[in-house]
Coordinates of C-alpha atoms in Angstrom, one line a residue:
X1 CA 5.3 -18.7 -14.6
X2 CA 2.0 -17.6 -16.0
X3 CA 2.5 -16.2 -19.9
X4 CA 2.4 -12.5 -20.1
X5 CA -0.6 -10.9 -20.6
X6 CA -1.0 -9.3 -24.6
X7 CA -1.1 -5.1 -24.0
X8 CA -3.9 -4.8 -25.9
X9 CA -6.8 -2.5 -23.8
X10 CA -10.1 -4.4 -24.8
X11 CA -10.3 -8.7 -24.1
X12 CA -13.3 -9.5 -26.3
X13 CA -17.3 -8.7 -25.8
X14 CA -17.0 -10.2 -22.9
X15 CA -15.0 -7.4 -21.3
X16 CA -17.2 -6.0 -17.7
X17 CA -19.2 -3.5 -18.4
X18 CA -18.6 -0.5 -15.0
X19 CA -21.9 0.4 -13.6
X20 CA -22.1 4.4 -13.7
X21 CA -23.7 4.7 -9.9
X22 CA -22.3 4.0 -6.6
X23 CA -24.5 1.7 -4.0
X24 CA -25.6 2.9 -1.0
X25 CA -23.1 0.6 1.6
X26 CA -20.6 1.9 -0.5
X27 CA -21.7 5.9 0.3
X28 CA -22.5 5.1 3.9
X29 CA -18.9 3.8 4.4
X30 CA -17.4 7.3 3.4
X31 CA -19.7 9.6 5.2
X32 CA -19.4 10.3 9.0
X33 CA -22.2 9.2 11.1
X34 CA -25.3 11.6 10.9
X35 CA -26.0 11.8 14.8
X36 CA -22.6 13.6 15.3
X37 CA -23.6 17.1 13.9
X38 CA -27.0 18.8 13.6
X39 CA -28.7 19.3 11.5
X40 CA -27.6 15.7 10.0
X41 CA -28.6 16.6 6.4
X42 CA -25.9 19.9 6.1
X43 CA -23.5 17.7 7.9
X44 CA -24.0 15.2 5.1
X45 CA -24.4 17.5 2.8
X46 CA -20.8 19.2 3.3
X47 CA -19.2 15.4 3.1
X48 CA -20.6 14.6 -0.2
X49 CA -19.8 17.7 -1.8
X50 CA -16.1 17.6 -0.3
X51 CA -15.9 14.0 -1.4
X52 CA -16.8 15.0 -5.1
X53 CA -14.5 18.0 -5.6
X54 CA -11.7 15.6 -4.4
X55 CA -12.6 13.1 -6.9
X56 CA -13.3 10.1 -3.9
X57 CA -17.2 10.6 -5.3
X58 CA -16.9 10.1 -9.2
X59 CA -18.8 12.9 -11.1
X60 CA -21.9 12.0 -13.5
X61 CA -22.8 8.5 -11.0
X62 CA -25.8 7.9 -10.0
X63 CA -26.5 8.6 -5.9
X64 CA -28.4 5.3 -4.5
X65 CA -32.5 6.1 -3.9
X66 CA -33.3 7.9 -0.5
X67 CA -34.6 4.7 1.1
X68 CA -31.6 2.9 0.1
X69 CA -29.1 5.3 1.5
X70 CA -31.5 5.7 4.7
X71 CA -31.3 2.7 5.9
X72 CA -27.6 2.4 5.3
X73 CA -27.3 5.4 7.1
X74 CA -29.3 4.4 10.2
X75 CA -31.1 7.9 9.4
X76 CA -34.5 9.2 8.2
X77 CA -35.8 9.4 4.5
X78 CA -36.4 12.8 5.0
X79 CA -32.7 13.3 6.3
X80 CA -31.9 11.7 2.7
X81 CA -34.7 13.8 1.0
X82 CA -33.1 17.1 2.4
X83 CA -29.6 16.0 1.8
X84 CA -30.4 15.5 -2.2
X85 CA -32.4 18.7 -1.7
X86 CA -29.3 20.6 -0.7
X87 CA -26.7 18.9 -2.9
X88 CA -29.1 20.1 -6.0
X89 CA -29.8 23.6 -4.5
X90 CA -25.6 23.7 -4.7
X91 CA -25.1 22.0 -7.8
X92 CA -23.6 18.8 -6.6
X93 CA -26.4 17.1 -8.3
X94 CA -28.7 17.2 -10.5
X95 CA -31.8 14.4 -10.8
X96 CA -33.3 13.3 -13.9
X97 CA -37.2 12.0 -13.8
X98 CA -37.8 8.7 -13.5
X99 CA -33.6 7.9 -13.5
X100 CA -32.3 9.2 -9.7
X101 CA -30.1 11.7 -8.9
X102 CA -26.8 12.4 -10.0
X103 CA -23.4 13.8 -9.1
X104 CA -22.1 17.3 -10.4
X105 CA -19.9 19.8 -10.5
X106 CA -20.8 23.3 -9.3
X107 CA -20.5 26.2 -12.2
X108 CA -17.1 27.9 -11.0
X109 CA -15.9 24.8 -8.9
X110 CA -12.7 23.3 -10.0
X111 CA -11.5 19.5 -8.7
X112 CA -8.9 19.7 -6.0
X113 CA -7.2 17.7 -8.6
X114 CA -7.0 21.0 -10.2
X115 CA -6.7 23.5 -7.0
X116 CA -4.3 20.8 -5.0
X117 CA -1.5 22.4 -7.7
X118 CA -2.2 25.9 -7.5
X119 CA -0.6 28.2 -5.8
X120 CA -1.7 29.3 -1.9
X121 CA -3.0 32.9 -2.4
X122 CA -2.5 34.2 1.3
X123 CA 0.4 33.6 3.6
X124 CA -0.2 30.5 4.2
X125 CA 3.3 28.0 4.7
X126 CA 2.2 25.3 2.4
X127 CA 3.2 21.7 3.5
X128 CA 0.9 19.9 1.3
X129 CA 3.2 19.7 -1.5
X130 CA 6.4 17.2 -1.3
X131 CA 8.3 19.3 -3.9
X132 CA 11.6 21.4 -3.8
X133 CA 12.5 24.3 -5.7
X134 CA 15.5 24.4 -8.1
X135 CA 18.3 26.8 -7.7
X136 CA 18.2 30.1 -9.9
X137 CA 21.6 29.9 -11.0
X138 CA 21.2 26.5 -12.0
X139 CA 18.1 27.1 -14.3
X140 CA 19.9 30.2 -15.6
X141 CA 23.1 28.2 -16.3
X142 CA 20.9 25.1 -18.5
X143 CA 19.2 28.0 -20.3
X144 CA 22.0 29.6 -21.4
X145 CA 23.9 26.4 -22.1
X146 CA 20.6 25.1 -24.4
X147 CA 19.6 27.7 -26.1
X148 CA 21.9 27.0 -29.0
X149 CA 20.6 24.0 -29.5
X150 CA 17.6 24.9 -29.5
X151 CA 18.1 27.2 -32.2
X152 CA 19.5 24.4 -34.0
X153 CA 16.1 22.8 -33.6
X154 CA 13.9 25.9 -34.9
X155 CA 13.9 24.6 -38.4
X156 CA 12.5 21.4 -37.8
X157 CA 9.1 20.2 -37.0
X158 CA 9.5 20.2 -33.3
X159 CA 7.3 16.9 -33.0
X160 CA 8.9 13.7 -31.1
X161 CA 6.2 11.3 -29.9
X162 CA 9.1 9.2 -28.5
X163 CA 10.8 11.8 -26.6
X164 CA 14.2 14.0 -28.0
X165 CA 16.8 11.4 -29.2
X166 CA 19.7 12.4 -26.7
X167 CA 17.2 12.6 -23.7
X168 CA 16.0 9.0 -24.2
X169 CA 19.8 8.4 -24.5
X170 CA 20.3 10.1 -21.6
X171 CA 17.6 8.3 -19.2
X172 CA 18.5 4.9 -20.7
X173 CA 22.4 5.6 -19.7
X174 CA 21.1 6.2 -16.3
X175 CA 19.3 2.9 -15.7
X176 CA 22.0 1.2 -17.3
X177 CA 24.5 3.3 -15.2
X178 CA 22.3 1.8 -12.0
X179 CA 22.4 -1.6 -13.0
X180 CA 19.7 -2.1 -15.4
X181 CA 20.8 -2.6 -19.2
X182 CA 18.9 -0.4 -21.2
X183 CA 18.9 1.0 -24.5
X184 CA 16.7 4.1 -25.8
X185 CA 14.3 2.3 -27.9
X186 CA 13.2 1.1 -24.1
X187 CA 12.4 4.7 -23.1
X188 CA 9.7 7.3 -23.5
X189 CA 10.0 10.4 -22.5
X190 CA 6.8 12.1 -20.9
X191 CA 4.6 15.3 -19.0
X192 CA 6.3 13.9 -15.7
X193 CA 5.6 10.4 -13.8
X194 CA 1.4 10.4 -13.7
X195 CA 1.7 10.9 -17.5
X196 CA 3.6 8.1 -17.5
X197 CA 1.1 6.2 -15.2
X198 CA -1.6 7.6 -17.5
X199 CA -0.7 6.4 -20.4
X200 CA 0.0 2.7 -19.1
X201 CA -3.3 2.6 -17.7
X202 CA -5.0 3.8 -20.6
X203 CA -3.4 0.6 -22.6
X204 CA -3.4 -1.7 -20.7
X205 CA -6.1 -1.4 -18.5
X206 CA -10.4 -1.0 -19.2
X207 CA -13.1 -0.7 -16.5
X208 CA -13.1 -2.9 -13.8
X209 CA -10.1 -4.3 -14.2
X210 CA -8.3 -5.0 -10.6
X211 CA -5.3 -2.8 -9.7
X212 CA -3.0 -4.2 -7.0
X213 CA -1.8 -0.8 -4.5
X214 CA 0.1 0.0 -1.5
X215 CA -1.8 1.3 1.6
X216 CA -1.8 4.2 1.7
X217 CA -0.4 5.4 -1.7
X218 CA 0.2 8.7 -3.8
X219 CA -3.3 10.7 -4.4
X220 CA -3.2 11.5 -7.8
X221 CA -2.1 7.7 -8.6
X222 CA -5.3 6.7 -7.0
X223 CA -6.7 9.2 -8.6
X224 CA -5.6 8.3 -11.9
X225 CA -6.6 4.3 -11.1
X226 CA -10.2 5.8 -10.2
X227 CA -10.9 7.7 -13.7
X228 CA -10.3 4.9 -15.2
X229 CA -12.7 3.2 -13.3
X230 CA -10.2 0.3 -11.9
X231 CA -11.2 -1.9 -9.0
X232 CA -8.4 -1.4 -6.2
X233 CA -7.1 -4.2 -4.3
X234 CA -5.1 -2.1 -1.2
X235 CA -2.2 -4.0 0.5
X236 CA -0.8 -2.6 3.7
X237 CA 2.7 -0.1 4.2
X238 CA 2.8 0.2 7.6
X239 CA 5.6 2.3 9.5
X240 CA 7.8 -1.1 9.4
X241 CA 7.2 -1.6 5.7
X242 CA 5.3 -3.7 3.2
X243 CA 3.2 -7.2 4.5
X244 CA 5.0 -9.1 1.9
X245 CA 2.8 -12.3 2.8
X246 CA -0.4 -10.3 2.2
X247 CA 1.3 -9.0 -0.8
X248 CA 2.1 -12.7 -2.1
X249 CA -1.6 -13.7 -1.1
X250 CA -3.3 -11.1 -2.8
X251 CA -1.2 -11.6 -6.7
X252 CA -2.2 -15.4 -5.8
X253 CA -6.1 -15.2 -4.9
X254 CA -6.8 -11.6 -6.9
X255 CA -4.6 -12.4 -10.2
X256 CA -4.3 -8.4 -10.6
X257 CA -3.9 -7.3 -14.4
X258 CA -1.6 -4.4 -13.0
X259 CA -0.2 -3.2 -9.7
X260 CA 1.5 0.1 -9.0
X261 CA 4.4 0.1 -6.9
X262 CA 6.5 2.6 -4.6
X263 CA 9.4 0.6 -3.6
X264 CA 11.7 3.8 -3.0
X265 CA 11.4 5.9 -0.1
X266 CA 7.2 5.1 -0.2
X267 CA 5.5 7.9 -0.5
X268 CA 3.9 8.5 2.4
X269 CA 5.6 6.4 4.9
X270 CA 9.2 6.8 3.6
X271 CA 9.9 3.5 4.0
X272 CA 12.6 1.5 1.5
X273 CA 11.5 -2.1 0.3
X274 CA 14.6 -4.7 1.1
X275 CA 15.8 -6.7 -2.0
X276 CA 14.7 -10.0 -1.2
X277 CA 10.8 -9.1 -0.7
X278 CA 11.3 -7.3 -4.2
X279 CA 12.1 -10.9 -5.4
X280 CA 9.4 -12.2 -3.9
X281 CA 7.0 -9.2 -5.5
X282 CA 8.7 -10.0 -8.8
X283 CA 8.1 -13.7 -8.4
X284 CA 4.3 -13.2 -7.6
X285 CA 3.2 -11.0 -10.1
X286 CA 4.8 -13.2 -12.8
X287 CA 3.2 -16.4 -11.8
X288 CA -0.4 -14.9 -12.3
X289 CA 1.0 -12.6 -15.1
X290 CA 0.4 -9.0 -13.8
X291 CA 2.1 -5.9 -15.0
X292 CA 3.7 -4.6 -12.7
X293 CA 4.5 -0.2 -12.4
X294 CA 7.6 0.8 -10.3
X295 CA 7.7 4.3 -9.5
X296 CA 11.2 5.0 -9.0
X297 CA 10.6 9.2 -8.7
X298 CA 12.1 9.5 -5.7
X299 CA 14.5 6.7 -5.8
X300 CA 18.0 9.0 -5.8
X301 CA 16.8 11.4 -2.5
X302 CA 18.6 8.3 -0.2
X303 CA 19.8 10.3 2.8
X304 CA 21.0 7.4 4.8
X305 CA 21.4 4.8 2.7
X306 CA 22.7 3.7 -1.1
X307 CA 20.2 5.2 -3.9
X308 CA 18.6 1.2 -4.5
X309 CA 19.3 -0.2 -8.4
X310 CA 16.0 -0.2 -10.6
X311 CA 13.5 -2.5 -9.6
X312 CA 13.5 -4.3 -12.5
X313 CA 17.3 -5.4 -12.4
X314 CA 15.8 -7.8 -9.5
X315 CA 14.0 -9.7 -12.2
X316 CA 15.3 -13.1 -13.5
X317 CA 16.5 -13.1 -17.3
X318 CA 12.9 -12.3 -18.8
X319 CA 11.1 -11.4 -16.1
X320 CA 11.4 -8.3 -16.1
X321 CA 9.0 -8.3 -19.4
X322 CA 6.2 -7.2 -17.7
X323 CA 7.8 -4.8 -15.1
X324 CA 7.1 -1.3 -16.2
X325 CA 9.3 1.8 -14.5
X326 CA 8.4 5.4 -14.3
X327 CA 10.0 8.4 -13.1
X328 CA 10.4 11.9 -13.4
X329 CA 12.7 15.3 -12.3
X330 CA 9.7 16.7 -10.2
X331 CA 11.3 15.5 -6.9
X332 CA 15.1 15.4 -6.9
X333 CA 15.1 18.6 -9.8
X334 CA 11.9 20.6 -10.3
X335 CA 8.4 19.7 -11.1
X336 CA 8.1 22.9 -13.3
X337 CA 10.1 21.1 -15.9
X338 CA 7.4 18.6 -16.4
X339 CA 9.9 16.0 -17.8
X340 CA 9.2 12.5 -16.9
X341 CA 9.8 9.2 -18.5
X342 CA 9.1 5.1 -18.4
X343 CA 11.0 2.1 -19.4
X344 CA 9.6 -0.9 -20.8
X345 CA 9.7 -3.3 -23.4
X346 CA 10.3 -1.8 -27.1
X347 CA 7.5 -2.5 -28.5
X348 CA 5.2 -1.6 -25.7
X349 CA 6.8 1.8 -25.6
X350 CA 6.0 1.9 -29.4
X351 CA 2.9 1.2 -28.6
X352 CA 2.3 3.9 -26.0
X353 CA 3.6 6.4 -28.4
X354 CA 0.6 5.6 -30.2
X355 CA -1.5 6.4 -27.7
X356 CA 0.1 9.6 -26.9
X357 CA 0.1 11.0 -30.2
X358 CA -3.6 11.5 -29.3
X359 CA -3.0 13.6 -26.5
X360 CA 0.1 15.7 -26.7
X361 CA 2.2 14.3 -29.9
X362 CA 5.3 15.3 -27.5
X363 CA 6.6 17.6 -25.4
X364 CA 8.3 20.6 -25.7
X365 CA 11.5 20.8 -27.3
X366 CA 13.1 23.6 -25.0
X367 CA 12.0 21.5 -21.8
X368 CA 13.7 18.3 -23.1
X369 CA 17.1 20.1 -23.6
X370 CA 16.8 21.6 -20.3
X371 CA 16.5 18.1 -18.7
X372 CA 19.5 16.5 -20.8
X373 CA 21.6 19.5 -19.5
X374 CA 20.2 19.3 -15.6
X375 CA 20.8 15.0 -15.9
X376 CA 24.2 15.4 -17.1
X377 CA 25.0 17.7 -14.3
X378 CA 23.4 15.6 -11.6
X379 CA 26.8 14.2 -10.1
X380 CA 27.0 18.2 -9.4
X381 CA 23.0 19.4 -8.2
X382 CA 22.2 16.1 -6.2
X383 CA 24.9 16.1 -3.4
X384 CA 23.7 19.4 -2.2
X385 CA 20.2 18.9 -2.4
X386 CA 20.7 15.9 -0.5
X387 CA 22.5 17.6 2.1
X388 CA 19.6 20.2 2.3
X389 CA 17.3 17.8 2.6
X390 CA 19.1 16.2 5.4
X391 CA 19.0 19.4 7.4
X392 CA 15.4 19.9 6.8
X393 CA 14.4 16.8 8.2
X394 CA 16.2 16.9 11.5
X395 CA 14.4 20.3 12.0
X396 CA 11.5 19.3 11.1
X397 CA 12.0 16.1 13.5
X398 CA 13.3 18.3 16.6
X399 CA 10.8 20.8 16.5
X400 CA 8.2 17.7 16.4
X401 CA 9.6 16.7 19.7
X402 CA 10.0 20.1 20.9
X403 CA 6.4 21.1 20.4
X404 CA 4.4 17.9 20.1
X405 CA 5.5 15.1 22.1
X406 CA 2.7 13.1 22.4
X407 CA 2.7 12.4 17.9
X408 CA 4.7 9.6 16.5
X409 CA 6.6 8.9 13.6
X410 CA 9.6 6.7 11.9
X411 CA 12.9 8.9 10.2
X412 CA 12.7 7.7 6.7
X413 CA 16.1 7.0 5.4
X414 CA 14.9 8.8 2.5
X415 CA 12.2 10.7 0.9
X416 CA 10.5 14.4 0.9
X417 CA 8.5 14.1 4.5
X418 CA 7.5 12.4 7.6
X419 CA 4.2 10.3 7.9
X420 CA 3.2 10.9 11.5
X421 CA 0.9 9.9 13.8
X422 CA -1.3 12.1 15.8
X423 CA -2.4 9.4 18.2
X424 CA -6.4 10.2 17.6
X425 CA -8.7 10.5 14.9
X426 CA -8.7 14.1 14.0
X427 CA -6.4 14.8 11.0
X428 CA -9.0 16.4 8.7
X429 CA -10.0 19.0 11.2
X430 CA -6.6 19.7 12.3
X431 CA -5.8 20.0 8.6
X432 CA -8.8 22.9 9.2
X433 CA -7.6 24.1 12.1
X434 CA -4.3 24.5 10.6
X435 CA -5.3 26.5 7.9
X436 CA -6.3 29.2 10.0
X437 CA -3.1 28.9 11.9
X438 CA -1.5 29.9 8.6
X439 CA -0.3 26.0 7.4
X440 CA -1.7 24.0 4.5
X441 CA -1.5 20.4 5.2
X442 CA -3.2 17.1 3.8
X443 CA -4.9 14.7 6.6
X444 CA -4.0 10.7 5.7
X445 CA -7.3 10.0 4.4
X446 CA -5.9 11.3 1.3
X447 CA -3.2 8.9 0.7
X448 CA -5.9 6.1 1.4
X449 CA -7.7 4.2 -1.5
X450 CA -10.0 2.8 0.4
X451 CA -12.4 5.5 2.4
X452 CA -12.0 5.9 6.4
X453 CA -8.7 5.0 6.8
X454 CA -5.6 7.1 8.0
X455 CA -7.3 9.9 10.1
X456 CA -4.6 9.8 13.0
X457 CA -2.0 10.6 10.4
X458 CA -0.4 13.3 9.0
X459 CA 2.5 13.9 5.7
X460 CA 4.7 16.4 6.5
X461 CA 7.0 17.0 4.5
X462 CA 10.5 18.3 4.5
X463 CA 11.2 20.6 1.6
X464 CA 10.9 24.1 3.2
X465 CA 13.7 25.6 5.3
X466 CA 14.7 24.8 8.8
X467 CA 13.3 27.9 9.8
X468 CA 9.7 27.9 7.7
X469 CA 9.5 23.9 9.3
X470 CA 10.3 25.2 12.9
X471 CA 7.4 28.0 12.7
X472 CA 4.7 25.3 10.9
X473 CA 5.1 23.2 13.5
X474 CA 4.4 26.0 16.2
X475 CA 1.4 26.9 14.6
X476 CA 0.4 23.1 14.0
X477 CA 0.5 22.6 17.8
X478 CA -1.2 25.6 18.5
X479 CA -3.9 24.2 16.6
X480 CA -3.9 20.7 18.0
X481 CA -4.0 22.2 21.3
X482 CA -7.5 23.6 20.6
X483 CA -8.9 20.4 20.7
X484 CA -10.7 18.7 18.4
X485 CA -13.9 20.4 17.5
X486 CA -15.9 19.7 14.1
X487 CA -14.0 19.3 11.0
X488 CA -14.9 22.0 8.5
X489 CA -13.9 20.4 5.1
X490 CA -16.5 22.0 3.5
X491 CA -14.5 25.1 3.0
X492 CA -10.9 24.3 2.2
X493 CA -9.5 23.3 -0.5
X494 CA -7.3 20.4 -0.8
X495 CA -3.1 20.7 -2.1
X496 CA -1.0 17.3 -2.4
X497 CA 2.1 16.6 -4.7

C-alpha cells in the first residue's frame, strides 16, 4: 500500500501553476454547432453566457483568439468577431489591449450557483431541488425543547470551531451505532455537506491537482472541484451501477490526490454500490495513496433495502486513514438547518478547524441544539419520512408510465428522485419548454463534469406530493409532445439541490 499522502495544501515550488484561460478545443467542445441556428453568432452568444452564469465557463479566463476558436468552430472569424462583440455589449466580457478577451459577470447577474437555491417566484412546481420539507410540529417541538439550553449558553462566547460538544457526540454515536467506531475528536461539525467538501478541498487539494468523480455526479460538488481549479478524472455510474474495472484502472494509471464518492443511493442515478466493489475502491485508492471523500447524505433514505454501514467500516485496520466521510440533515431532515458534518482522522479534523476559523469560526449555537434534538429523535421522524417517500416515488413512477411511455428509467431502492431517460437528445429545451408548462426541472448536462454529456436524461425527483408529481408530469408531457424546437437556455435560470 502506497504511504498516505501528508495533508498539507502546497508540495514545494514545484507545485503546477493553473493557466487562467481556457483553449479553444476545450470551448468548441461545449458549444453547439454554429450551423444549427441563425444567426450563428447570437446562437453562440446565448451558450457562452449560459455556460458562465452556471459556472461550466470559469469567470476572469481568458477566451482563446478569434482565429483560434474559428477554426475549432468550423465557423468564420467574423462569426467569432461578432460573438466577442456581443458577449462585451452584455457584459460577459470584457478585453484588455494587447491581452484578449475575458470572461465576466453582468452588473445585476447572479451565478445559478446563487439563483439554483432561491426560491421560484411564480407558480411554478419546482422539481429541481431533491429536498423535503420538515414537519411544523416537529421544528416547533425541538424549539421548544432547546430553548433552555440555549439560554444556558447566552453567557458564553458562542464560538466552537469544532462543532457544540454533545453534537459531535451525537454524530460520532451514530457512526459508531452503524458500525464504524468513532469518537468526537473524529468529527466536525459544519454549514451542511459542501462545507464539508469545501473545506477538504481547500486543504488538501491546490490547482491542478486530479480529482477522481462519478459520472454524472452532484452539481455543486463539481462545482466546488472547479473553483478550485481541480482537473477531473470522470468515471462512469450508469443505470446498473459503477464500472468498478474503470474505476480500478483509473486510481492505477491517474494516481488521483482525492476522489469524491456517492456510494449511497448516487445522486443522480439512485443506484447503491455493493460491498465488495467498495473493497475494491478502498483497496485502489490506498495503493496509489488517494484521499478518498464518501458522501454518505443520503445514506439512511433506503426504501427497499438496509440503510448500508459507513463506507469506511469496509476499510482494513488502517485503511481507513485516508477515507474522509461527510454528511449532512439537508436530505433525510431539512436543509434550512444548515447542519452538516465530516469524519476523519483527529488531527486532520484539527487541522480543518484551522482552516475554518477563517471563514465562519463556527456555526450557530441555536442550529446545533436543534440538530442534537432532531438526531436523537430520528428513530421517531425517519420511519414516516421514509414511508412518504415511498408513496411519492410510486406516483411519480405510475404517472411516468401513464403519460410518457416511450422514457426510461431504473426504481432506485433509495434516494430523493428518478434519473430518466428521454430516449433523444433534448433535455435542455424540454427543461425550457417545461418552464412554460409551469415545472422547473434540471436537464443531465448538469450533473455531467465533463461538457456534452447527459442530454437524453432527466432528475426528477420525488419529494413533492403524489398529487403535485401526478400534475408535473402532465405538464412535462405536454411539453415533450411539442416536439423539440430550439433550446432557449438563454433565459432561464438554473435550480439543483
Amino acid at each position: 500500500m502506497a504511504e498516505a499522502r501528508p495533508f498539507r495544501r502546497g508540495e514545494g515550488a514545484e507545485a503546477e501553476r493553473t493557466d487562467r484561460s481556457v483553449g479553444s478545443r476545450q470551448l468548441a467542445a461545449m458549444l453547439p454547432d454554429p450551423a444549427q441556428a441563425r444567426p450563428a453568432y447570437r446562437h453562440l452568444a446565448r451558450a457562452v453566457s449560459t455556460l458562465i452564469l452556471d459556472g461550466r465557463l470559469a469567470l476572469h479566463v481568458r477566451l482563446p483568439a478569434e482565429r483560434e476558436l474559428a477554426l475549432a468552430l468550423n465557423t468564420s472569424r467574423a462569426t467569432v468577431t461578432a460573438l466577442y462583440d456581443l458577449l462585451r455589449e452584455g457584459g460577459y466580457a470584457h478585453s484588455r489591449r494587447g491581452s484578449g478577451t475575458w470572461t465576466a459577470l453582468p452588473e445585476g447577474r447572479a451565478p445559478s450557483g446563487i439563483t439554483r437555491l432561491l426560491g421560484p417566484q411564480d407558480t411554478a412546481i419546482d422539481l429541481a431541488r431533491a429536498a423535503p420539507g420538515l414537519p411544523e410540529q416537529a421544528l416547533l417541538d425541538a424549539l421548544a425543547q432547546v430553548a433552555p439550553r440555549l439560554a444556558e449558553h447566552a453567557h458564553t462566547p458562542g464560538y466552537h470551531p469544532y462543532g457544540l460538544p454533545e453534537l459531535r457526540a451525537a454524530v460520532a454515536e451514530r457512526f459508531t451505532r452503524r458500525g464504524l467506531a468513532t469518537v468526537p475528536e473524529q468529527i466536525l461539525v459544519t454549514a451542511g455537506a459542501q462545507h464539508a467538501l469545501t473545506l477538504v478541498l481547500g486543504l488538501l487539494c491546490r490547482p491542478g491537482d486530479r480529482v477522481l468523480v462519478e459520472n454524472p455526479s452532484y452539481p455543486n460538488a463539481l462545482e466546488a472541484l472547479r473553483r478550485a481549479r481541480l482537473r477531473t478524472l470522470s468515471v462512469p455510474v450508469t443505470d446498473t451501477g459503477w464500472d468498478i474495472a474503470i474505476t480500478e484502472s483509473t486510481f492505477r494509471r491517474a494516481a488521483p490526490r482525492l476522489a469524491y464518492l456517492i456510494p449511497d443511493f448516487h445522486n443522480p442515478t439512485g443506484c447503491l454500490l455493493p460491498d465488495e466493489e467498495r473493497v475494491r475502491v478502498l483497496r485502489a485508492a490506498g495503493r496509489c495513496g488517494a484521499w478518498l471523500v464518501v458522501d454518505e447524505t443520503l445514506t439512511d433514505l433506503a426504501l427497499d433495502v438496509a440503510a448500508p454501514p459507513p463506507f469506511a467500516s469496509r476499510a482494513t485496520p488502517g485503511g481507513a486513514s485516508q477515507v474522509i466521510t461527510i454528511g449532512s440533515m439537508s436530505k433525510t431532515h431539512w436543509g434550512g438547518l444548515r447542519m452538516g458534518w465530516l469524519r476523519a482522522p483527529a488531527r486532520l479534523v484539527t487541522e480543518l478547524a484551522g482552516q475554518r476559523v477563517a471563514t465562519d469560526m463556527g456555526g450557530s449555537v441555536l442550529d446545533q441544539l436543534l440538530a442534537v434534538s432532531l438526531l436523537a429523535r430520528a428513530g421517531e421522524l425517519l420511519p414516516p419520512r421514509l414511508e412518504q417517500l415511498r408513496r411519492q416515488r410510486e406516483a411519480l413512477a405510475a404517472a411516468l408510465a401513464e403519460q410518457v411511455p416511450q422514457w426510461r428509467w431504473q426504481l432506485p431502492p433509495g434516494g430523493l428522485s428518478l434519473w430518466v431517460d428521454l430516449g433523444a437528445p433534448v433535455a435542455s429545451a424540454l427543461a425550457d419548454r417545461a418552464l412554460d408548462h409551469g415545472v422547473r426541472v434540471e436537464g443531465g448536462a448538469h450533473f455531467a463534469p465533463d461538457p456534452g454529456l447527459f442530454e437524453q436524461r432527466l432528475r426528477i425527483p420525488y419529494t413533492a406530493s403524489p398529487d403535485t408529481l401526478r400534475d408535473a408530469v402532465r405538464r412535462l408531457a405536454a411539453a415533450f409532445a411539442e416536439g423539440p424546437g430550439p433550446s432557449r437556455t438563454g433565459r432561464r435560470e438554473h435550480w439543483v439541490a
